[in-house]
């Protein structure tokens, strides 16, 4: 199949055809790490999740929840990165599962992953708009409606994808560096001052305490939620330098680096507030769990800065999710899952080598979702952010679990000579079972996690929406298998030719 002149180089399919390819060698190891960490949004995860975990989850055992989650995700990543050394695909889960469990499971998982990242962007725009409106009013007295900030973020995200991953990387480096610095400043200052009013205590990081409190399941779920998106490292393989080495390293750095940071910062926030009153403070005024120690041990100026960085942190996270969604759409599109997609969302920009059409489609879908939630009278934070984040998290957790089992099958059928008792069997098996356990935690705590939206129709429909997307993928794959076998054979089979080792 010929490739149009002027476009990025082509990638190969198993069947010998060529498709548009994203710009090669655009980012290195740090760039991939930054893109993955941005989806975790450290400052949003800390200031948004930890207070809720302390007040309604496992109390002062919240840091221990992060410790448990880090271990589980590291085990999951062992199998995930083992597969990434053999397959480099922008479709990430879509490609991995297609090779491991077959094209039907691959398409269903690809649609679920796309669906998850599609709804994550409007979710993050909701919390970004809330932070921006509140901070501007608190610090300047000026009130600007939340939808104005939503439009601004839509435009920034769209431009980042249009001009390529290297442009988005540069923006994210600045945004992430500042938010990590201010959180670290608070944590280090508390540590230097002897650990707060009650001194140092190991109780918050004792793994046993992760399973205690008002609702240990809720606390553990929010800990895992704080990492959502770390697996996006794999989808940047086609655009990275030496992806077989970079992607496994970037994934483990993202999991372990973010994990250590989460444990330390949440521990010091609780310690700086005082273990004896941390639960009361988090319940009465959630943000005070971080603002209080920051003001006392760093200075009031740091609280003001932290408020602004909560805005930029959520912007960075939304931008990263926009990139993820666009790349999944592009991966499905360039294989012609629907013939009309191949020359639309499956195309790359002639100059920037970016999935520009897919990015534009994602912007339009996000705008429509935001309009729908606005028309329904939903608050941008308690309604839009919470409901869509829960919906996307359920979808992506199921895909992660399926991916773990795909690793087991892949090495048994494709690379039996590379099988290893831990890397390709025990780790993915434990990781898959653990991911299913997290899905159970989510389902059993959905109402509590949704807060004021616990009775929402969107929340009640969440499991059914996820099941419907999966069923659509399975049904359509079977349709292609019978009616268009040549298109069925392409599903999840587009890989980077120079890293083709399957």
GROMACS .gro file of C-alpha atoms in nm:
model
  502
    1UNK     CA    1   0.000   0.000   0.000
    2UNK     CA    2   0.147   0.334  -0.100
    3UNK     CA    3   0.206   0.610   0.149
    4UNK     CA    4   0.123   0.971   0.058
    5UNK     CA    5   0.420   1.197   0.002
    6UNK     CA    6   0.506   1.440   0.278
    7UNK     CA    7   0.365   1.239   0.566
    8UNK     CA    8   0.555   1.073   0.846
    9UNK     CA    9   0.722   0.738   0.773
   10UNK     CA   10   0.505   0.431   0.768
   11UNK     CA   11   0.466   0.154   1.018
   12UNK     CA   12   0.417  -0.206   0.909
   13UNK     CA   13   0.129  -0.440   0.969
   14UNK     CA   14   0.168  -0.816   0.998
   15UNK     CA   15   0.004  -0.853   0.662
   16UNK     CA   16   0.273  -0.649   0.486
   17UNK     CA   17   0.075  -0.327   0.440
   18UNK     CA   18   0.188   0.019   0.546
   19UNK     CA   19   0.004   0.287   0.739
   20UNK     CA   20   0.077   0.640   0.852
   21UNK     CA   21   0.327   0.660   1.132
   22UNK     CA   22   0.376   0.913   1.411
   23UNK     CA   23   0.693   1.126   1.411
   24UNK     CA   24   0.987   0.904   1.510
   25UNK     CA   25   1.257   0.992   1.768
   26UNK     CA   26   1.050   1.283   1.897
   27UNK     CA   27   1.108   1.219   2.269
   28UNK     CA   28   1.356   1.045   2.496
   29UNK     CA   29   1.329   0.865   2.830
   30UNK     CA   30   1.253   1.173   3.039
   31UNK     CA   31   0.991   1.288   2.789
   32UNK     CA   32   0.804   0.958   2.812
   33UNK     CA   33   0.829   0.965   3.192
   34UNK     CA   34   0.693   1.320   3.205
   35UNK     CA   35   0.402   1.230   2.977
   36UNK     CA   36   0.313   0.931   3.197
   37UNK     CA   37   0.355   1.113   3.529
   38UNK     CA   38   0.144   1.399   3.397
   39UNK     CA   39  -0.153   1.164   3.365
   40UNK     CA   40  -0.113   1.084   3.735
   41UNK     CA   41  -0.119   1.460   3.816
   42UNK     CA   42   0.069   1.446   4.149
   43UNK     CA   43  -0.071   1.768   4.293
   44UNK     CA   44  -0.429   1.676   4.198
   45UNK     CA   45  -0.383   1.323   4.335
   46UNK     CA   46  -0.244   1.457   4.661
   47UNK     CA   47  -0.472   1.755   4.730
   48UNK     CA   48  -0.780   1.592   4.577
   49UNK     CA   49  -0.753   1.230   4.689
   50UNK     CA   50  -0.558   1.217   5.015
   51UNK     CA   51  -0.800   1.430   5.223
   52UNK     CA   52  -1.091   1.211   5.113
   53UNK     CA   53  -0.891   0.895   5.188
   54UNK     CA   54  -0.811   1.026   5.536
   55UNK     CA   55  -1.164   1.143   5.617
   56UNK     CA   56  -1.371   0.861   5.464
   57UNK     CA   57  -1.123   0.584   5.382
   58UNK     CA   58  -0.842   0.440   5.590
   59UNK     CA   59  -0.767   0.745   5.806
   60UNK     CA   60  -0.401   0.802   5.884
   61UNK     CA   61  -0.327   0.478   5.694
   62UNK     CA   62  -0.368   0.663   5.361
   63UNK     CA   63   0.011   0.669   5.291
   64UNK     CA   64   0.017   0.292   5.353
   65UNK     CA   65  -0.249   0.257   5.081
   66UNK     CA   66  -0.008   0.420   4.837
   67UNK     CA   67   0.264   0.180   4.949
   68UNK     CA   68   0.039  -0.121   4.883
   69UNK     CA   69  -0.073   0.019   4.547
   70UNK     CA   70   0.287   0.085   4.443
   71UNK     CA   71   0.386  -0.277   4.511
   72UNK     CA   72   0.086  -0.414   4.320
   73UNK     CA   73   0.142  -0.183   4.022
   74UNK     CA   74   0.513  -0.263   4.016
   75UNK     CA   75   0.427  -0.634   3.996
   76UNK     CA   76   0.179  -0.562   3.716
   77UNK     CA   77   0.445  -0.358   3.534
   78UNK     CA   78   0.692  -0.648   3.533
   79UNK     CA   79   0.473  -0.840   3.289
   80UNK     CA   80   0.363  -0.526   3.104
   81UNK     CA   81   0.722  -0.417   3.038
   82UNK     CA   82   0.828  -0.770   2.939
   83UNK     CA   83   0.576  -0.750   2.655
   84UNK     CA   84   0.681  -0.394   2.566
   85UNK     CA   85   1.029  -0.529   2.487
   86UNK     CA   86   0.877  -0.736   2.206
   87UNK     CA   87   0.595  -0.514   2.077
   88UNK     CA   88   0.607  -0.140   2.003
   89UNK     CA   89   0.258  -0.019   1.922
   90UNK     CA   90   0.085   0.317   1.960
   91UNK     CA   91  -0.223   0.115   2.053
   92UNK     CA   92  -0.044  -0.012   2.367
   93UNK     CA   93  -0.310  -0.228   2.542
   94UNK     CA   94  -0.490  -0.270   2.209
   95UNK     CA   95  -0.181  -0.421   2.046
   96UNK     CA   96  -0.062  -0.614   2.351
   97UNK     CA   97  -0.396  -0.785   2.412
   98UNK     CA   98  -0.449  -0.852   2.041
   99UNK     CA   99  -0.123  -1.047   2.028
  100UNK     CA  100  -0.181  -1.223   2.360
  101UNK     CA  101  -0.551  -1.309   2.361
  102UNK     CA  102  -0.651  -1.257   2.001
  103UNK     CA  103  -0.795  -0.986   1.782
  104UNK     CA  104  -1.146  -0.995   1.929
  105UNK     CA  105  -1.025  -0.935   2.285
  106UNK     CA  106  -0.782  -0.679   2.145
  107UNK     CA  107  -1.051  -0.471   1.974
  108UNK     CA  108  -1.278  -0.484   2.279
  109UNK     CA  109  -0.991  -0.372   2.501
  110UNK     CA  110  -0.883  -0.106   2.252
  111UNK     CA  111  -1.231   0.044   2.248
  112UNK     CA  112  -1.246   0.032   2.630
  113UNK     CA  113  -0.909   0.205   2.664
  114UNK     CA  114  -1.008   0.468   2.407
  115UNK     CA  115  -1.337   0.522   2.588
  116UNK     CA  116  -1.155   0.566   2.920
  117UNK     CA  117  -0.912   0.826   2.792
  118UNK     CA  118  -1.186   1.007   2.602
  119UNK     CA  119  -1.389   1.065   2.920
  120UNK     CA  120  -1.084   1.144   3.135
  121UNK     CA  121  -1.019   1.470   2.949
  122UNK     CA  122  -1.357   1.634   3.022
  123UNK     CA  123  -1.326   1.505   3.380
  124UNK     CA  124  -0.997   1.690   3.421
  125UNK     CA  125  -1.135   2.000   3.253
  126UNK     CA  126  -1.405   1.998   3.520
  127UNK     CA  127  -1.159   2.000   3.809
  128UNK     CA  128  -0.926   2.246   3.630
  129UNK     CA  129  -1.213   2.490   3.584
  130UNK     CA  130  -1.313   2.454   3.949
  131UNK     CA  131  -0.958   2.520   4.073
  132UNK     CA  132  -0.916   2.815   3.835
  133UNK     CA  133  -1.246   2.982   3.926
  134UNK     CA  134  -1.192   2.935   4.300
  135UNK     CA  135  -0.828   3.047   4.307
  136UNK     CA  136  -0.891   3.358   4.100
  137UNK     CA  137  -1.183   3.460   4.320
  138UNK     CA  138  -0.992   3.391   4.645
  139UNK     CA  139  -0.677   3.575   4.546
  140UNK     CA  140  -0.804   3.858   4.325
  141UNK     CA  141  -1.178   3.885   4.395
  142UNK     CA  142  -1.249   3.844   4.023
  143UNK     CA  143  -1.515   3.591   3.925
  144UNK     CA  144  -1.488   3.425   3.586
  145UNK     CA  145  -1.738   3.148   3.499
  146UNK     CA  146  -1.597   2.797   3.490
  147UNK     CA  147  -1.691   2.742   3.127
  148UNK     CA  148  -1.447   3.014   3.017
  149UNK     CA  149  -1.161   2.816   3.167
  150UNK     CA  150  -1.300   2.499   3.008
  151UNK     CA  151  -1.279   2.662   2.664
  152UNK     CA  152  -0.921   2.774   2.739
  153UNK     CA  153  -0.811   2.423   2.835
  154UNK     CA  154  -0.979   2.273   2.530
  155UNK     CA  155  -0.779   2.508   2.309
  156UNK     CA  156  -0.447   2.441   2.485
  157UNK     CA  157  -0.495   2.063   2.465
  158UNK     CA  158  -0.591   2.077   2.098
  159UNK     CA  159  -0.283   2.281   2.008
  160UNK     CA  160  -0.054   2.049   2.205
  161UNK     CA  161  -0.166   1.747   2.004
  162UNK     CA  162  -0.169   1.931   1.670
  163UNK     CA  163   0.196   2.041   1.696
  164UNK     CA  164   0.325   1.705   1.814
  165UNK     CA  165   0.435   1.526   2.128
  166UNK     CA  166   0.760   1.722   2.163
  167UNK     CA  167   0.564   2.046   2.212
  168UNK     CA  168   0.338   1.884   2.473
  169UNK     CA  169   0.648   1.743   2.643
  170UNK     CA  170   0.804   2.087   2.686
  171UNK     CA  171   0.486   2.226   2.843
  172UNK     CA  172   0.452   1.929   3.076
  173UNK     CA  173   0.813   1.948   3.193
  174UNK     CA  174   0.753   2.300   3.323
  175UNK     CA  175   0.412   2.227   3.475
  176UNK     CA  176   0.521   1.904   3.645
  177UNK     CA  177   0.848   2.045   3.779
  178UNK     CA  178   0.669   2.328   3.958
  179UNK     CA  179   0.393   2.119   4.116
  180UNK     CA  180   0.636   1.851   4.233
  181UNK     CA  181   0.864   2.120   4.379
  182UNK     CA  182   0.596   2.283   4.594
  183UNK     CA  183   0.470   1.949   4.730
  184UNK     CA  184   0.826   1.841   4.801
  185UNK     CA  185   0.897   2.173   4.975
  186UNK     CA  186   0.609   2.110   5.217
  187UNK     CA  187   0.709   1.750   5.283
  188UNK     CA  188   1.080   1.820   5.329
  189UNK     CA  189   1.007   2.120   5.556
  190UNK     CA  190   0.787   1.904   5.781
  191UNK     CA  191   1.062   1.640   5.794
  192UNK     CA  192   1.327   1.900   5.882
  193UNK     CA  193   1.104   2.029   6.163
  194UNK     CA  194   1.091   1.691   6.329
  195UNK     CA  195   0.781   1.552   6.162
  196UNK     CA  196   0.522   1.797   6.294
  197UNK     CA  197   0.355   1.849   6.632
  198UNK     CA  198   0.359   1.479   6.728
  199UNK     CA  199   0.698   1.398   6.576
  200UNK     CA  200   0.768   1.111   6.339
  201UNK     CA  201   0.552   0.800   6.351
  202UNK     CA  202   0.560   0.494   6.129
  203UNK     CA  203   0.188   0.426   6.175
  204UNK     CA  204   0.086   0.607   5.852
  205UNK     CA  205   0.318   0.389   5.645
  206UNK     CA  206   0.250   0.061   5.825
  207UNK     CA  207   0.091  -0.162   5.552
  208UNK     CA  208  -0.147  -0.310   5.810
  209UNK     CA  209  -0.313   0.033   5.849
  210UNK     CA  210  -0.400   0.041   5.480
  211UNK     CA  211  -0.669  -0.213   5.565
  212UNK     CA  212  -0.818  -0.025   5.860
  213UNK     CA  213  -1.036   0.284   5.900
  214UNK     CA  214  -1.389   0.383   5.806
  215UNK     CA  215  -1.367   0.223   5.462
  216UNK     CA  216  -1.036   0.059   5.378
  217UNK     CA  217  -1.165  -0.039   5.033
  218UNK     CA  218  -1.242   0.322   4.947
  219UNK     CA  219  -0.896   0.433   5.058
  220UNK     CA  220  -0.723   0.163   4.855
  221UNK     CA  221  -0.930   0.240   4.547
  222UNK     CA  222  -0.836   0.609   4.562
  223UNK     CA  223  -0.470   0.510   4.594
  224UNK     CA  224  -0.489   0.310   4.270
  225UNK     CA  225  -0.693   0.588   4.108
  226UNK     CA  226  -0.400   0.823   4.173
  227UNK     CA  227  -0.185   0.627   3.924
  228UNK     CA  228  -0.434   0.602   3.639
  229UNK     CA  229  -0.250   0.670   3.314
  230UNK     CA  230   0.097   0.546   3.414
  231UNK     CA  231   0.066   0.270   3.154
  232UNK     CA  232   0.047   0.535   2.879
  233UNK     CA  233   0.426   0.500   2.845
  234UNK     CA  234   0.375   0.219   2.593
  235UNK     CA  235   0.173   0.431   2.351
  236UNK     CA  236   0.468   0.668   2.302
  237UNK     CA  237   0.696   0.385   2.186
  238UNK     CA  238   0.659   0.472   1.818
  239UNK     CA  239   0.765   0.833   1.888
  240UNK     CA  240   1.049   0.757   2.129
  241UNK     CA  241   1.417   0.683   2.080
  242UNK     CA  242   1.506   0.315   2.125
  243UNK     CA  243   1.159   0.217   2.255
  244UNK     CA  244   1.254  -0.138   2.358
  245UNK     CA  245   1.476   0.009   2.630
  246UNK     CA  246   1.299   0.337   2.699
  247UNK     CA  247   0.941   0.212   2.749
  248UNK     CA  248   1.018  -0.055   3.015
  249UNK     CA  249   1.244   0.190   3.202
  250UNK     CA  250   0.992   0.475   3.180
  251UNK     CA  251   0.711   0.252   3.309
  252UNK     CA  252   0.901   0.136   3.617
  253UNK     CA  253   1.033   0.486   3.688
  254UNK     CA  254   0.677   0.619   3.667
  255UNK     CA  255   0.538   0.355   3.904
  256UNK     CA  256   0.816   0.355   4.161
  257UNK     CA  257   0.908   0.724   4.141
  258UNK     CA  258   0.550   0.841   4.173
  259UNK     CA  259   0.487   0.583   4.445
  260UNK     CA  260   0.773   0.693   4.668
  261UNK     CA  261   0.669   1.055   4.616
  262UNK     CA  262   0.304   0.985   4.704
  263UNK     CA  263   0.395   0.792   5.019
  264UNK     CA  264   0.637   1.059   5.144
  265UNK     CA  265   0.418   1.362   5.068
  266UNK     CA  266   0.096   1.214   5.211
  267UNK     CA  267   0.286   1.090   5.519
  268UNK     CA  268   0.434   1.436   5.585
  269UNK     CA  269   0.098   1.609   5.525
  270UNK     CA  270  -0.061   1.392   5.795
  271UNK     CA  271   0.242   1.421   6.024
  272UNK     CA  272   0.262   1.801   5.975
  273UNK     CA  273  -0.107   1.838   6.058
  274UNK     CA  274  -0.074   1.603   6.356
  275UNK     CA  275  -0.189   1.242   6.350
  276UNK     CA  276  -0.437   1.303   6.631
  277UNK     CA  277  -0.628   1.568   6.440
  278UNK     CA  278  -0.561   1.476   6.075
  279UNK     CA  279  -0.896   1.300   6.027
  280UNK     CA  280  -1.091   1.593   6.177
  281UNK     CA  281  -0.903   1.848   5.964
  282UNK     CA  282  -0.953   1.645   5.644
  283UNK     CA  283  -1.324   1.612   5.719
  284UNK     CA  284  -1.388   1.978   5.807
  285UNK     CA  285  -1.170   2.142   5.541
  286UNK     CA  286  -1.005   1.890   5.304
  287UNK     CA  287  -0.748   2.121   5.146
  288UNK     CA  288  -0.631   2.236   5.488
  289UNK     CA  289  -0.458   1.898   5.526
  290UNK     CA  290  -0.203   2.035   5.278
  291UNK     CA  291  -0.247   2.411   5.313
  292UNK     CA  292  -0.198   2.398   5.693
  293UNK     CA  293   0.147   2.229   5.699
  294UNK     CA  294   0.254   2.430   5.393
  295UNK     CA  295   0.170   2.762   5.559
  296UNK     CA  296   0.323   2.664   5.894
  297UNK     CA  297   0.647   2.510   5.771
  298UNK     CA  298   0.707   2.687   5.437
  299UNK     CA  299   0.509   3.012   5.444
  300UNK     CA  300   0.180   3.167   5.333
  301UNK     CA  301   0.331   3.248   4.994
  302UNK     CA  302   0.366   2.875   4.929
  303UNK     CA  303  -0.009   2.822   4.988
  304UNK     CA  304  -0.086   3.085   4.724
  305UNK     CA  305   0.158   2.919   4.486
  306UNK     CA  306   0.011   2.575   4.560
  307UNK     CA  307  -0.336   2.698   4.462
  308UNK     CA  308  -0.207   2.811   4.123
  309UNK     CA  309  -0.015   2.487   4.077
  310UNK     CA  310  -0.332   2.288   4.142
  311UNK     CA  311  -0.462   2.463   3.831
  312UNK     CA  312  -0.155   2.393   3.618
  313UNK     CA  313  -0.133   2.036   3.750
  314UNK     CA  314  -0.484   1.953   3.638
  315UNK     CA  315  -0.407   2.124   3.306
  316UNK     CA  316  -0.103   1.900   3.260
  317UNK     CA  317  -0.308   1.592   3.344
  318UNK     CA  318  -0.585   1.685   3.101
  319UNK     CA  319  -0.331   1.753   2.828
  320UNK     CA  320  -0.171   1.413   2.880
  321UNK     CA  321  -0.509   1.238   2.865
  322UNK     CA  322  -0.595   1.431   2.547
  323UNK     CA  323  -0.275   1.294   2.390
  324UNK     CA  324  -0.359   0.941   2.505
  325UNK     CA  325  -0.713   0.954   2.366
  326UNK     CA  326  -0.592   1.092   2.033
  327UNK     CA  327  -0.333   0.816   1.998
  328UNK     CA  328  -0.581   0.539   2.070
  329UNK     CA  329  -0.824   0.685   1.815
  330UNK     CA  330  -0.539   0.710   1.568
  331UNK     CA  331  -0.427   0.350   1.633
  332UNK     CA  332  -0.778   0.219   1.567
  333UNK     CA  333  -0.826   0.452   1.272
  334UNK     CA  334  -0.511   0.378   1.076
  335UNK     CA  335  -0.594   0.007   1.073
  336UNK     CA  336  -0.929   0.081   0.913
  337UNK     CA  337  -1.149  -0.059   1.191
  338UNK     CA  338  -1.403   0.145   0.997
  339UNK     CA  339  -1.285   0.216   0.639
  340UNK     CA  340  -1.372   0.586   0.666
  341UNK     CA  341  -1.138   0.625   0.964
  342UNK     CA  342  -0.821   0.532   0.779
  343UNK     CA  343  -0.800   0.861   0.591
  344UNK     CA  344  -0.937   1.074   0.874
  345UNK     CA  345  -0.836   0.994   1.234
  346UNK     CA  346  -0.583   0.744   1.097
  347UNK     CA  347  -0.376   1.017   0.930
  348UNK     CA  348  -0.080   1.210   1.067
  349UNK     CA  349   0.010   1.575   1.012
  350UNK     CA  350   0.237   1.620   0.706
  351UNK     CA  351   0.484   1.836   0.899
  352UNK     CA  352   0.447   1.757   1.268
  353UNK     CA  353   0.382   1.382   1.241
  354UNK     CA  354   0.105   1.419   1.498
  355UNK     CA  355  -0.240   1.253   1.511
  356UNK     CA  356  -0.394   1.594   1.438
  357UNK     CA  357  -0.731   1.476   1.307
  358UNK     CA  358  -0.778   1.237   1.599
  359UNK     CA  359  -0.686   1.522   1.835
  360UNK     CA  360  -0.949   1.744   1.674
  361UNK     CA  361  -1.212   1.470   1.705
  362UNK     CA  362  -1.122   1.426   2.073
  363UNK     CA  363  -1.163   1.802   2.127
  364UNK     CA  364  -1.510   1.795   1.972
  365UNK     CA  365  -1.618   1.489   2.175
  366UNK     CA  366  -1.492   1.653   2.495
  367UNK     CA  367  -1.679   1.974   2.417
  368UNK     CA  368  -2.001   1.780   2.357
  369UNK     CA  369  -1.965   1.591   2.687
  370UNK     CA  370  -1.900   1.914   2.877
  371UNK     CA  371  -2.205   2.075   2.716
  372UNK     CA  372  -2.419   1.775   2.809
  373UNK     CA  373  -2.311   1.786   3.174
  374UNK     CA  374  -2.357   2.164   3.182
  375UNK     CA  375  -2.708   2.129   3.033
  376UNK     CA  376  -2.787   1.868   3.299
  377UNK     CA  377  -2.688   2.118   3.567
  378UNK     CA  378  -2.388   1.919   3.689
  379UNK     CA  379  -2.123   2.092   3.897
  380UNK     CA  380  -1.787   2.085   3.711
  381UNK     CA  381  -1.616   1.916   4.009
  382UNK     CA  382  -1.867   1.706   4.206
  383UNK     CA  383  -2.060   1.616   3.891
  384UNK     CA  384  -1.842   1.623   3.579
  385UNK     CA  385  -1.503   1.534   3.731
  386UNK     CA  386  -1.617   1.271   3.978
  387UNK     CA  387  -1.865   1.088   3.756
  388UNK     CA  388  -1.647   1.076   3.444
  389UNK     CA  389  -1.335   0.984   3.642
  390UNK     CA  390  -1.512   0.686   3.798
  391UNK     CA  391  -1.645   0.580   3.457
  392UNK     CA  392  -1.303   0.598   3.293
  393UNK     CA  393  -1.126   0.434   3.586
  394UNK     CA  394  -1.354   0.130   3.575
  395UNK     CA  395  -1.285   0.085   3.204
  396UNK     CA  396  -0.907   0.121   3.228
  397UNK     CA  397  -0.876  -0.109   3.531
  398UNK     CA  398  -1.056  -0.386   3.343
  399UNK     CA  399  -0.822  -0.338   3.046
  400UNK     CA  400  -0.518  -0.356   3.276
  401UNK     CA  401  -0.644  -0.683   3.421
  402UNK     CA  402  -0.702  -0.831   3.074
  403UNK     CA  403  -0.357  -0.713   2.967
  404UNK     CA  404  -0.198  -0.906   3.253
  405UNK     CA  405  -0.362  -1.228   3.135
  406UNK     CA  406  -0.260  -1.146   2.777
  407UNK     CA  407   0.104  -1.145   2.890
  408UNK     CA  408   0.062  -1.499   3.024
  409UNK     CA  409  -0.081  -1.622   2.693
  410UNK     CA  410   0.161  -1.425   2.475
  411UNK     CA  411   0.480  -1.573   2.615
  412UNK     CA  412   0.333  -1.922   2.615
  413UNK     CA  413   0.240  -1.906   2.245
  414UNK     CA  414   0.487  -1.656   2.089
  415UNK     CA  415   0.806  -1.669   2.294
  416UNK     CA  416   0.823  -1.990   2.498
  417UNK     CA  417   1.203  -1.956   2.498
  418UNK     CA  418   1.170  -1.627   2.689
  419UNK     CA  419   0.930  -1.752   2.954
  420UNK     CA  420   1.033  -1.683   3.311
  421UNK     CA  421   0.868  -1.807   3.631
  422UNK     CA  422   0.834  -1.455   3.769
  423UNK     CA  423   0.846  -1.201   3.484
  424UNK     CA  424   0.608  -1.374   3.245
  425UNK     CA  425   0.402  -1.595   3.478
  426UNK     CA  426   0.384  -1.506   3.848
  427UNK     CA  427   0.399  -1.126   3.807
  428UNK     CA  428   0.127  -1.096   3.540
  429UNK     CA  429  -0.090  -1.355   3.717
  430UNK     CA  430  -0.069  -1.172   4.051
  431UNK     CA  431  -0.104  -0.836   3.874
  432UNK     CA  432  -0.416  -0.946   3.687
  433UNK     CA  433  -0.585  -1.087   3.997
  434UNK     CA  434  -0.493  -0.773   4.193
  435UNK     CA  435  -0.639  -0.549   3.920
  436UNK     CA  436  -0.964  -0.745   3.929
  437UNK     CA  437  -0.966  -0.695   4.307
  438UNK     CA  438  -0.934  -0.318   4.252
  439UNK     CA  439  -1.232  -0.332   4.012
  440UNK     CA  440  -1.430  -0.502   4.289
  441UNK     CA  441  -1.319  -0.227   4.529
  442UNK     CA  442  -1.444   0.033   4.283
  443UNK     CA  443  -1.781  -0.135   4.228
  444UNK     CA  444  -1.839  -0.185   4.602
  445UNK     CA  445  -1.741   0.176   4.686
  446UNK     CA  446  -1.881   0.361   4.384
  447UNK     CA  447  -2.156   0.534   4.579
  448UNK     CA  448  -1.919   0.661   4.849
  449UNK     CA  449  -1.659   0.769   4.591
  450UNK     CA  450  -1.922   0.971   4.404
  451UNK     CA  451  -2.018   1.171   4.715
  452UNK     CA  452  -2.312   1.402   4.639
  453UNK     CA  453  -2.361   1.228   4.302
  454UNK     CA  454  -2.418   0.885   4.460
  455UNK     CA  455  -2.772   0.876   4.321
  456UNK     CA  456  -2.677   0.997   3.972
  457UNK     CA  457  -2.806   0.807   3.670
  458UNK     CA  458  -2.460   0.832   3.515
  459UNK     CA  459  -2.311   0.655   3.816
  460UNK     CA  460  -2.576   0.382   3.810
  461UNK     CA  461  -2.520   0.335   3.437
  462UNK     CA  462  -2.139   0.319   3.468
  463UNK     CA  463  -2.100  -0.064   3.478
  464UNK     CA  464  -2.351  -0.099   3.194
  465UNK     CA  465  -2.176   0.161   2.978
  466UNK     CA  466  -1.842  -0.017   3.025
  467UNK     CA  467  -2.002  -0.354   2.945
  468UNK     CA  468  -2.170  -0.206   2.635
  469UNK     CA  469  -1.841  -0.074   2.497
  470UNK     CA  470  -1.673  -0.412   2.551
  471UNK     CA  471  -1.968  -0.594   2.392
  472UNK     CA  472  -1.954  -0.357   2.092
  473UNK     CA  473  -1.588  -0.443   2.039
  474UNK     CA  474  -1.648  -0.816   2.065
  475UNK     CA  475  -1.950  -0.803   1.836
  476UNK     CA  476  -1.785  -0.587   1.572
  477UNK     CA  477  -1.469  -0.800   1.571
  478UNK     CA  478  -1.680  -1.110   1.507
  479UNK     CA  479  -1.865  -0.925   1.230
  480UNK     CA  480  -1.533  -0.837   1.063
  481UNK     CA  481  -1.409  -1.193   1.102
  482UNK     CA  482  -1.706  -1.321   0.902
  483UNK     CA  483  -1.769  -1.036   0.655
  484UNK     CA  484  -1.428  -0.870   0.610
  485UNK     CA  485  -1.152  -1.112   0.715
  486UNK     CA  486  -0.879  -0.898   0.558
  487UNK     CA  487  -0.969  -0.607   0.790
  488UNK     CA  488  -1.008  -0.845   1.085
  489UNK     CA  489  -0.650  -0.965   1.034
  490UNK     CA  490  -0.522  -0.608   1.079
  491UNK     CA  491  -0.674  -0.560   1.425
  492UNK     CA  492  -0.402  -0.469   1.675
  493UNK     CA  493  -0.129  -0.577   1.431
  494UNK     CA  494   0.030  -0.242   1.343
  495UNK     CA  495   0.376  -0.229   1.497
  496UNK     CA  496   0.688  -0.024   1.449
  497UNK     CA  497   0.878  -0.207   1.178
  498UNK     CA  498   1.231  -0.151   1.311
  499UNK     CA  499   1.134  -0.288   1.653
  500UNK     CA  500   0.941  -0.582   1.513
  501UNK     CA  501   1.028  -0.879   1.733
  502UNK     CA  502   0.726  -1.088   1.819
   0.00000   0.00000   0.00000
